[in-house]
mmCIF file of C-alpha atoms and ligand atoms in Angstrom:
data_model
loop_
_atom_site.group_PDB
_atom_site.id
_atom_site.type_symbol
_atom_site.label_atom_id
_atom_site.label_comp_id
_atom_site.label_asym_id
_atom_site.label_seq_id
_atom_site.Cartn_x
_atom_site.Cartn_y
_atom_site.Cartn_z
ATOM 1 C CA UNK A 1212 -0.082 -0.025 -0.124
ATOM 2 C CA UNK A 1213 1.252 3.354 -0.727
ATOM 3 C CA UNK A 1214 1.803 5.749 2.055
ATOM 4 C CA UNK A 1215 -0.840 8.297 0.862
ATOM 5 C CA UNK A 1216 -3.460 5.491 0.393
ATOM 6 C CA UNK A 1217 -2.656 4.073 3.894
ATOM 7 C CA UNK A 1218 -3.267 7.372 5.593
ATOM 8 C CA UNK A 1219 -6.423 7.792 3.372
ATOM 9 C CA UNK A 1220 -7.830 4.540 4.688
ATOM 10 C CA UNK A 1221 -6.597 4.752 8.056
ATOM 11 C CA UNK A 1222 -8.159 8.316 8.138
ATOM 12 C CA UNK A 1223 -11.394 6.898 7.063
ATOM 13 C CA UNK A 1224 -11.227 4.236 9.615
ATOM 14 C CA UNK A 1225 -10.479 6.778 12.356
ATOM 15 C CA UNK A 1226 -13.562 8.856 11.323
ATOM 16 C CA UNK A 1227 -15.772 5.589 11.289
ATOM 17 C CA UNK A 1228 -14.490 4.462 14.767
ATOM 18 C CA UNK A 1229 -15.377 7.979 16.205
ATOM 19 C CA UNK A 1230 -18.844 7.990 14.559
ATOM 20 C CA UNK A 1231 -19.320 4.182 15.657
ATOM 21 C CA UNK A 1232 -17.666 3.719 19.171
ATOM 22 C CA UNK A 1233 -19.668 0.272 19.192
ATOM 23 C CA UNK A 1234 -17.370 -1.176 16.507
ATOM 24 C CA UNK A 1235 -19.869 -1.855 13.734
ATOM 25 C CA UNK A 1236 -17.188 -1.709 11.206
ATOM 26 C CA UNK A 1237 -14.891 -4.539 13.060
ATOM 27 C CA UNK A 1238 -13.533 -6.858 10.562
ATOM 28 C CA UNK A 1239 -16.160 -9.192 11.050
ATOM 29 C CA UNK A 1240 -19.365 -7.437 10.663
ATOM 30 C CA UNK A 1241 -22.062 -10.262 10.623
ATOM 31 C CA UNK A 1242 -23.504 -9.312 13.952
ATOM 32 C CA UNK A 1243 -22.578 -5.721 13.901
ATOM 33 C CA UNK A 1244 -23.786 -5.110 10.188
ATOM 34 C CA UNK A 1245 -27.076 -6.677 10.973
ATOM 35 C CA UNK A 1246 -27.706 -4.744 14.239
ATOM 36 C CA UNK A 1247 -26.832 -1.130 12.754
ATOM 37 C CA UNK A 1248 -29.510 1.304 12.901
ATOM 38 C CA UNK A 1249 -30.035 4.738 11.195
ATOM 39 C CA UNK A 1250 -28.404 6.846 10.431
ATOM 40 C CA UNK A 1251 -26.216 4.449 8.400
ATOM 41 C CA UNK A 1252 -22.558 5.275 7.511
ATOM 42 C CA UNK A 1253 -20.289 4.178 4.626
ATOM 43 C CA UNK A 1254 -17.891 1.760 6.080
ATOM 44 C CA UNK A 1255 -14.161 2.188 4.758
ATOM 45 C CA UNK A 1256 -12.783 -0.355 2.631
ATOM 46 C CA UNK A 1257 -10.752 -2.936 4.952
ATOM 47 C CA UNK A 1258 -7.889 -2.389 2.291
ATOM 48 C CA UNK A 1259 -6.487 -0.124 -0.286
ATOM 49 C CA UNK A 1260 -8.514 0.299 -3.524
ATOM 50 C CA UNK A 1261 -5.950 -1.073 -5.330
ATOM 51 C CA UNK A 1262 -5.216 -3.873 -3.171
ATOM 52 C CA UNK A 1263 -7.253 -6.348 -5.125
ATOM 53 C CA UNK A 1264 -5.493 -5.815 -8.391
ATOM 54 C CA UNK A 1265 -5.052 -7.166 -10.968
ATOM 55 C CA UNK A 1266 -8.209 -9.262 -9.989
ATOM 56 C CA UNK A 1267 -10.352 -6.274 -9.301
ATOM 57 C CA UNK A 1268 -9.039 -3.076 -10.618
ATOM 58 C CA UNK A 1269 -8.491 0.076 -8.669
ATOM 59 C CA UNK A 1270 -10.930 2.524 -10.289
ATOM 60 C CA UNK A 1271 -13.640 0.016 -10.351
ATOM 61 C CA UNK A 1272 -13.156 -0.194 -6.360
ATOM 62 C CA UNK A 1273 -13.039 3.470 -6.164
ATOM 63 C CA UNK A 1274 -16.350 4.063 -8.068
ATOM 64 C CA UNK A 1275 -17.966 1.061 -6.533
ATOM 65 C CA UNK A 1276 -17.196 1.870 -3.082
ATOM 66 C CA UNK A 1277 -17.327 5.642 -2.721
ATOM 67 C CA UNK A 1278 -19.999 6.400 -5.368
ATOM 68 C CA UNK A 1279 -22.342 3.411 -5.614
ATOM 69 C CA UNK A 1280 -22.402 2.135 -2.029
ATOM 70 C CA UNK A 1281 -22.058 5.850 -0.941
ATOM 71 C CA UNK A 1282 -25.316 6.448 -2.609
ATOM 72 C CA UNK A 1283 -27.102 3.538 -1.331
ATOM 73 C CA UNK A 1284 -26.329 4.636 2.131
ATOM 74 C CA UNK A 1285 -27.408 8.240 1.454
ATOM 75 C CA UNK A 1286 -30.504 7.066 -0.374
ATOM 76 C CA UNK A 1287 -31.337 4.676 2.674
ATOM 77 C CA UNK A 1288 -31.107 7.159 5.237
ATOM 78 C CA UNK A 1289 -33.531 9.533 3.023
ATOM 79 C CA UNK A 1290 -35.933 6.897 2.577
ATOM 80 C CA UNK A 1291 -36.157 5.915 6.237
ATOM 81 C CA UNK A 1292 -36.729 9.589 7.436
ATOM 82 C CA UNK A 1293 -40.520 9.280 7.176
ATOM 83 C CA UNK A 1294 -40.861 5.455 7.665
ATOM 84 C CA UNK A 1295 -42.169 3.373 10.540
ATOM 85 C CA UNK A 1296 -39.011 1.214 9.778
ATOM 86 C CA UNK A 1297 -36.728 3.927 11.023
ATOM 87 C CA UNK A 1298 -35.878 2.769 14.273
ATOM 88 C CA UNK A 1299 -35.221 -1.083 13.397
ATOM 89 C CA UNK A 1300 -31.916 -2.658 13.014
ATOM 90 C CA UNK A 1301 -30.630 -3.125 9.389
ATOM 91 C CA UNK A 1302 -31.645 -6.941 9.806
ATOM 92 C CA UNK A 1303 -35.167 -5.920 11.103
ATOM 93 C CA UNK A 1304 -35.627 -3.602 7.972
ATOM 94 C CA UNK A 1305 -34.730 -6.320 5.492
ATOM 95 C CA UNK A 1306 -36.919 -8.979 7.034
ATOM 96 C CA UNK A 1307 -39.887 -6.704 7.051
ATOM 97 C CA UNK A 1308 -39.456 -4.670 3.742
ATOM 98 C CA UNK A 1309 -41.895 -5.236 1.238
ATOM 99 C CA UNK A 1310 -42.278 -4.453 -2.470
ATOM 100 C CA UNK A 1311 -44.165 -1.390 -1.744
ATOM 101 C CA UNK A 1312 -41.154 0.372 0.208
ATOM 102 C CA UNK A 1313 -38.981 0.263 -3.196
ATOM 103 C CA UNK A 1314 -36.490 2.825 -1.920
ATOM 104 C CA UNK A 1315 -35.884 0.985 1.422
ATOM 105 C CA UNK A 1316 -35.503 -2.395 -0.470
ATOM 106 C CA UNK A 1317 -33.202 -1.279 -3.003
ATOM 107 C CA UNK A 1318 -30.779 0.850 -0.869
ATOM 108 C CA UNK A 1319 -31.223 -1.263 2.256
ATOM 109 C CA UNK A 1320 -30.141 -4.114 0.388
ATOM 110 C CA UNK A 1321 -27.546 -2.015 -1.460
ATOM 111 C CA UNK A 1322 -26.074 -1.191 1.968
ATOM 112 C CA UNK A 1323 -26.082 -4.464 3.376
ATOM 113 C CA UNK A 1324 -24.953 -6.294 0.394
ATOM 114 C CA UNK A 1325 -21.975 -3.948 -0.359
ATOM 115 C CA UNK A 1326 -20.886 -3.844 3.296
ATOM 116 C CA UNK A 1327 -20.706 -7.616 3.393
ATOM 117 C CA UNK A 1328 -19.096 -7.861 0.026
ATOM 118 C CA UNK A 1329 -16.136 -5.620 0.967
ATOM 119 C CA UNK A 1330 -15.376 -7.996 3.845
ATOM 120 C CA UNK A 1331 -15.611 -11.012 1.604
ATOM 121 C CA UNK A 1332 -12.711 -10.005 -0.541
ATOM 122 C CA UNK A 1333 -8.963 -10.060 0.567
ATOM 123 C CA UNK A 1334 -5.652 -9.146 -0.766
ATOM 124 C CA UNK A 1335 -4.243 -11.875 1.173
ATOM 125 C CA UNK A 1336 -4.790 -15.601 -0.204
ATOM 126 C CA UNK A 1337 -6.910 -17.540 2.066
ATOM 127 C CA UNK A 1338 -8.267 -21.196 1.803
ATOM 128 C CA UNK A 1339 -11.338 -22.783 3.349
ATOM 129 C CA UNK A 1340 -10.349 -24.465 6.519
ATOM 130 C CA UNK A 1341 -10.816 -28.251 6.580
ATOM 131 C CA UNK A 1342 -13.955 -28.112 8.517
ATOM 132 C CA UNK A 1343 -15.612 -25.694 5.933
ATOM 133 C CA UNK A 1344 -14.281 -27.566 3.100
ATOM 134 C CA UNK A 1345 -15.836 -30.880 4.759
ATOM 135 C CA UNK A 1346 -19.186 -28.857 4.884
ATOM 136 C CA UNK A 1347 -18.811 -27.746 1.346
ATOM 137 C CA UNK A 1348 -18.057 -31.275 -0.011
ATOM 138 C CA UNK A 1349 -21.018 -32.601 1.909
ATOM 139 C CA UNK A 1350 -23.280 -30.151 0.300
ATOM 140 C CA UNK A 1351 -21.922 -29.703 -3.229
ATOM 141 C CA UNK A 1352 -19.643 -32.954 -3.722
ATOM 142 C CA UNK A 1353 -16.048 -30.824 -3.805
ATOM 143 C CA UNK A 1354 -14.708 -27.563 -3.551
ATOM 144 C CA UNK A 1355 -14.146 -27.301 -7.285
ATOM 145 C CA UNK A 1356 -17.978 -28.282 -7.835
ATOM 146 C CA UNK A 1357 -19.081 -25.659 -5.483
ATOM 147 C CA UNK A 1358 -17.159 -23.073 -7.333
ATOM 148 C CA UNK A 1359 -18.638 -24.434 -10.680
ATOM 149 C CA UNK A 1360 -22.284 -24.101 -9.345
ATOM 150 C CA UNK A 1361 -21.920 -21.028 -7.655
ATOM 151 C CA UNK A 1362 -20.394 -19.604 -10.777
ATOM 152 C CA UNK A 1363 -23.078 -21.058 -12.914
ATOM 153 C CA UNK A 1364 -25.711 -19.249 -10.728
ATOM 154 C CA UNK A 1365 -23.764 -15.961 -10.826
ATOM 155 C CA UNK A 1366 -23.454 -16.233 -14.591
ATOM 156 C CA UNK A 1367 -27.264 -16.843 -15.306
ATOM 157 C CA UNK A 1368 -28.418 -13.823 -13.283
ATOM 158 C CA UNK A 1369 -30.100 -12.046 -15.741
ATOM 159 C CA UNK A 1370 -29.388 -8.277 -15.559
ATOM 160 C CA UNK A 1371 -28.239 -6.899 -12.182
ATOM 161 C CA UNK A 1372 -27.976 -9.062 -9.041
ATOM 162 C CA UNK A 1373 -26.060 -11.223 -6.730
ATOM 163 C CA UNK A 1374 -25.055 -14.969 -6.351
ATOM 164 C CA UNK A 1375 -24.999 -16.024 -2.642
ATOM 165 C CA UNK A 1376 -23.655 -18.953 -0.529
ATOM 166 C CA UNK A 1377 -26.253 -19.266 2.451
ATOM 167 C CA UNK A 1378 -26.929 -20.877 5.734
ATOM 168 C CA UNK A 1379 -30.274 -21.920 5.762
ATOM 169 C CA UNK A 1380 -32.602 -22.178 8.913
ATOM 170 C CA UNK A 1381 -31.975 -26.024 9.006
ATOM 171 C CA UNK A 1382 -28.153 -25.445 8.906
ATOM 172 C CA UNK A 1383 -27.459 -26.615 5.652
ATOM 173 C CA UNK A 1384 -25.533 -24.839 2.833
ATOM 174 C CA UNK A 1385 -27.133 -23.462 -0.156
ATOM 175 C CA UNK A 1386 -26.497 -21.709 -3.371
ATOM 176 C CA UNK A 1387 -29.144 -19.074 -4.466
ATOM 177 C CA UNK A 1388 -29.394 -15.706 -6.596
ATOM 178 C CA UNK A 1389 -31.648 -12.486 -6.183
ATOM 179 C CA UNK A 1390 -32.137 -9.633 -8.620
ATOM 180 C CA UNK A 1391 -30.955 -6.098 -8.223
ATOM 181 C CA UNK A 1392 -30.059 -5.534 -4.510
ATOM 182 C CA UNK A 1393 -32.319 -8.154 -3.041
ATOM 183 C CA UNK A 1394 -30.813 -10.543 -0.671
ATOM 184 C CA UNK A 1395 -31.707 -13.605 1.409
ATOM 185 C CA UNK A 1396 -32.656 -11.779 4.373
ATOM 186 C CA UNK A 1397 -35.753 -10.282 2.505
ATOM 187 C CA UNK A 1398 -38.213 -12.566 3.837
ATOM 188 C CA UNK A 1399 -41.157 -10.796 2.469
ATOM 189 C CA UNK A 1400 -39.621 -10.732 -1.220
ATOM 190 C CA UNK A 1401 -37.336 -13.661 -1.817
ATOM 191 C CA UNK A 1402 -38.333 -17.621 -2.049
ATOM 192 C CA UNK A 1403 -35.032 -18.895 -0.674
ATOM 193 C CA UNK A 1404 -34.117 -17.194 2.674
ATOM 194 C CA UNK A 1405 -31.039 -17.790 4.721
ATOM 195 C CA UNK A 1406 -27.980 -16.083 6.149
ATOM 196 C CA UNK A 1407 -25.584 -15.012 3.358
ATOM 197 C CA UNK A 1408 -21.807 -16.252 4.261
ATOM 198 C CA UNK A 1409 -20.704 -15.484 0.514
ATOM 199 C CA UNK A 1410 -21.936 -13.044 -2.081
ATOM 200 C CA UNK A 1411 -20.921 -11.807 -5.478
ATOM 201 C CA UNK A 1412 -22.074 -8.719 -6.909
ATOM 202 C CA UNK A 1413 -22.745 -9.161 -10.629
ATOM 203 C CA UNK A 1414 -24.047 -5.661 -11.349
ATOM 204 C CA UNK A 1415 -21.986 -4.497 -14.488
ATOM 205 C CA UNK A 1416 -20.737 -1.671 -12.228
ATOM 206 C CA UNK A 1417 -18.734 -4.277 -10.401
ATOM 207 C CA UNK A 1418 -16.616 -5.320 -13.525
ATOM 208 C CA UNK A 1419 -17.455 -3.437 -16.547
ATOM 209 C CA UNK A 1420 -14.431 -1.252 -16.720
ATOM 210 C CA UNK A 1421 -11.918 -4.115 -16.507
ATOM 211 C CA UNK A 1422 -13.807 -7.157 -17.813
ATOM 212 C CA UNK A 1423 -16.588 -5.393 -20.186
ATOM 213 C CA UNK A 1424 -19.143 -7.966 -21.003
ATOM 214 C CA UNK A 1425 -17.100 -11.042 -20.087
ATOM 215 C CA UNK A 1426 -18.858 -11.839 -16.651
ATOM 216 C CA UNK A 1427 -17.242 -15.233 -16.402
ATOM 217 C CA UNK A 1428 -13.728 -13.636 -16.265
ATOM 218 C CA UNK A 1429 -14.836 -11.453 -13.579
ATOM 219 C CA UNK A 1430 -16.028 -14.370 -11.493
ATOM 220 C CA UNK A 1431 -12.834 -16.481 -12.185
ATOM 221 C CA UNK A 1432 -11.013 -13.204 -10.898
ATOM 222 C CA UNK A 1433 -13.408 -13.277 -7.832
ATOM 223 C CA UNK A 1434 -12.049 -16.645 -6.547
ATOM 224 C CA UNK A 1435 -8.541 -15.382 -6.329
ATOM 225 C CA UNK A 1436 -9.545 -13.006 -3.942
ATOM 226 C CA UNK A 1437 -12.249 -14.521 -1.712
ATOM 227 C CA UNK A 1438 -11.810 -14.185 2.005
ATOM 228 C CA UNK A 1439 -12.546 -17.553 3.220
ATOM 229 C CA UNK A 1440 -11.365 -16.725 6.856
ATOM 230 C CA UNK A 1441 -14.441 -14.198 6.773
ATOM 231 C CA UNK A 1442 -16.591 -16.776 4.992
ATOM 232 C CA UNK A 1443 -15.798 -19.116 7.856
ATOM 233 C CA UNK A 1444 -16.556 -16.638 10.688
ATOM 234 C CA UNK A 1445 -19.859 -16.032 9.067
ATOM 235 C CA UNK A 1446 -20.455 -19.589 8.695
ATOM 236 C CA UNK A 1447 -19.776 -20.324 12.392
ATOM 237 C CA UNK A 1448 -22.044 -17.489 13.407
ATOM 238 C CA UNK A 1449 -25.198 -18.625 11.373
ATOM 239 C CA UNK A 1450 -25.103 -22.409 11.849
HETATM 240 MN MN1 LIG C 1452 -22.202 -2.999 -6.546
#
């Protein structure tokens, strides 16, 4: 990391820590993220914008985090201003939101999904533990088969959306996808609910600058930067 970027990241982290003394921006945000309440704030990236190069490029990360995620946060706070959901936690908002509250649905999902997504990527190579590998093998056959099935799900999202690895109510792992900024916590809106422990943003804004129309190339690059340590933490918490 360049010194200037480090200072920028460190500065943002400092501001976030002051604004959120409860530590909702800790490295493992599952509990903290779900428990957040309005006004929501943009969490700093836990690494530099260029840290995922060459898999995910710096400019994509800058625009994706600062502009896209930043807008979801602002628009979510605006949408909640006159809503009975205003005092609820992010998890409760997502569980209760219906199709009638489009701005809260889209921006609440956008804030949750991106806050989670940043932590699921890592500049440092990681691998799933033996325990998590065994669970993945049990559910999908092998780690490679899981990657294939998850990748197929991500490739076949028509238009914008997300692919997910979730822990269902019965503790089992499942692959699912959602359109737009929906996610598996939206009990009123999606068919397959569960706790997301891995998610892949397949909106074109996540990859178009580097990969253009080649979503499969972006999915292949994603596997190089998945933060399996974080997936494991979320899995342990969810099951
Ligand atoms: Mn996105």
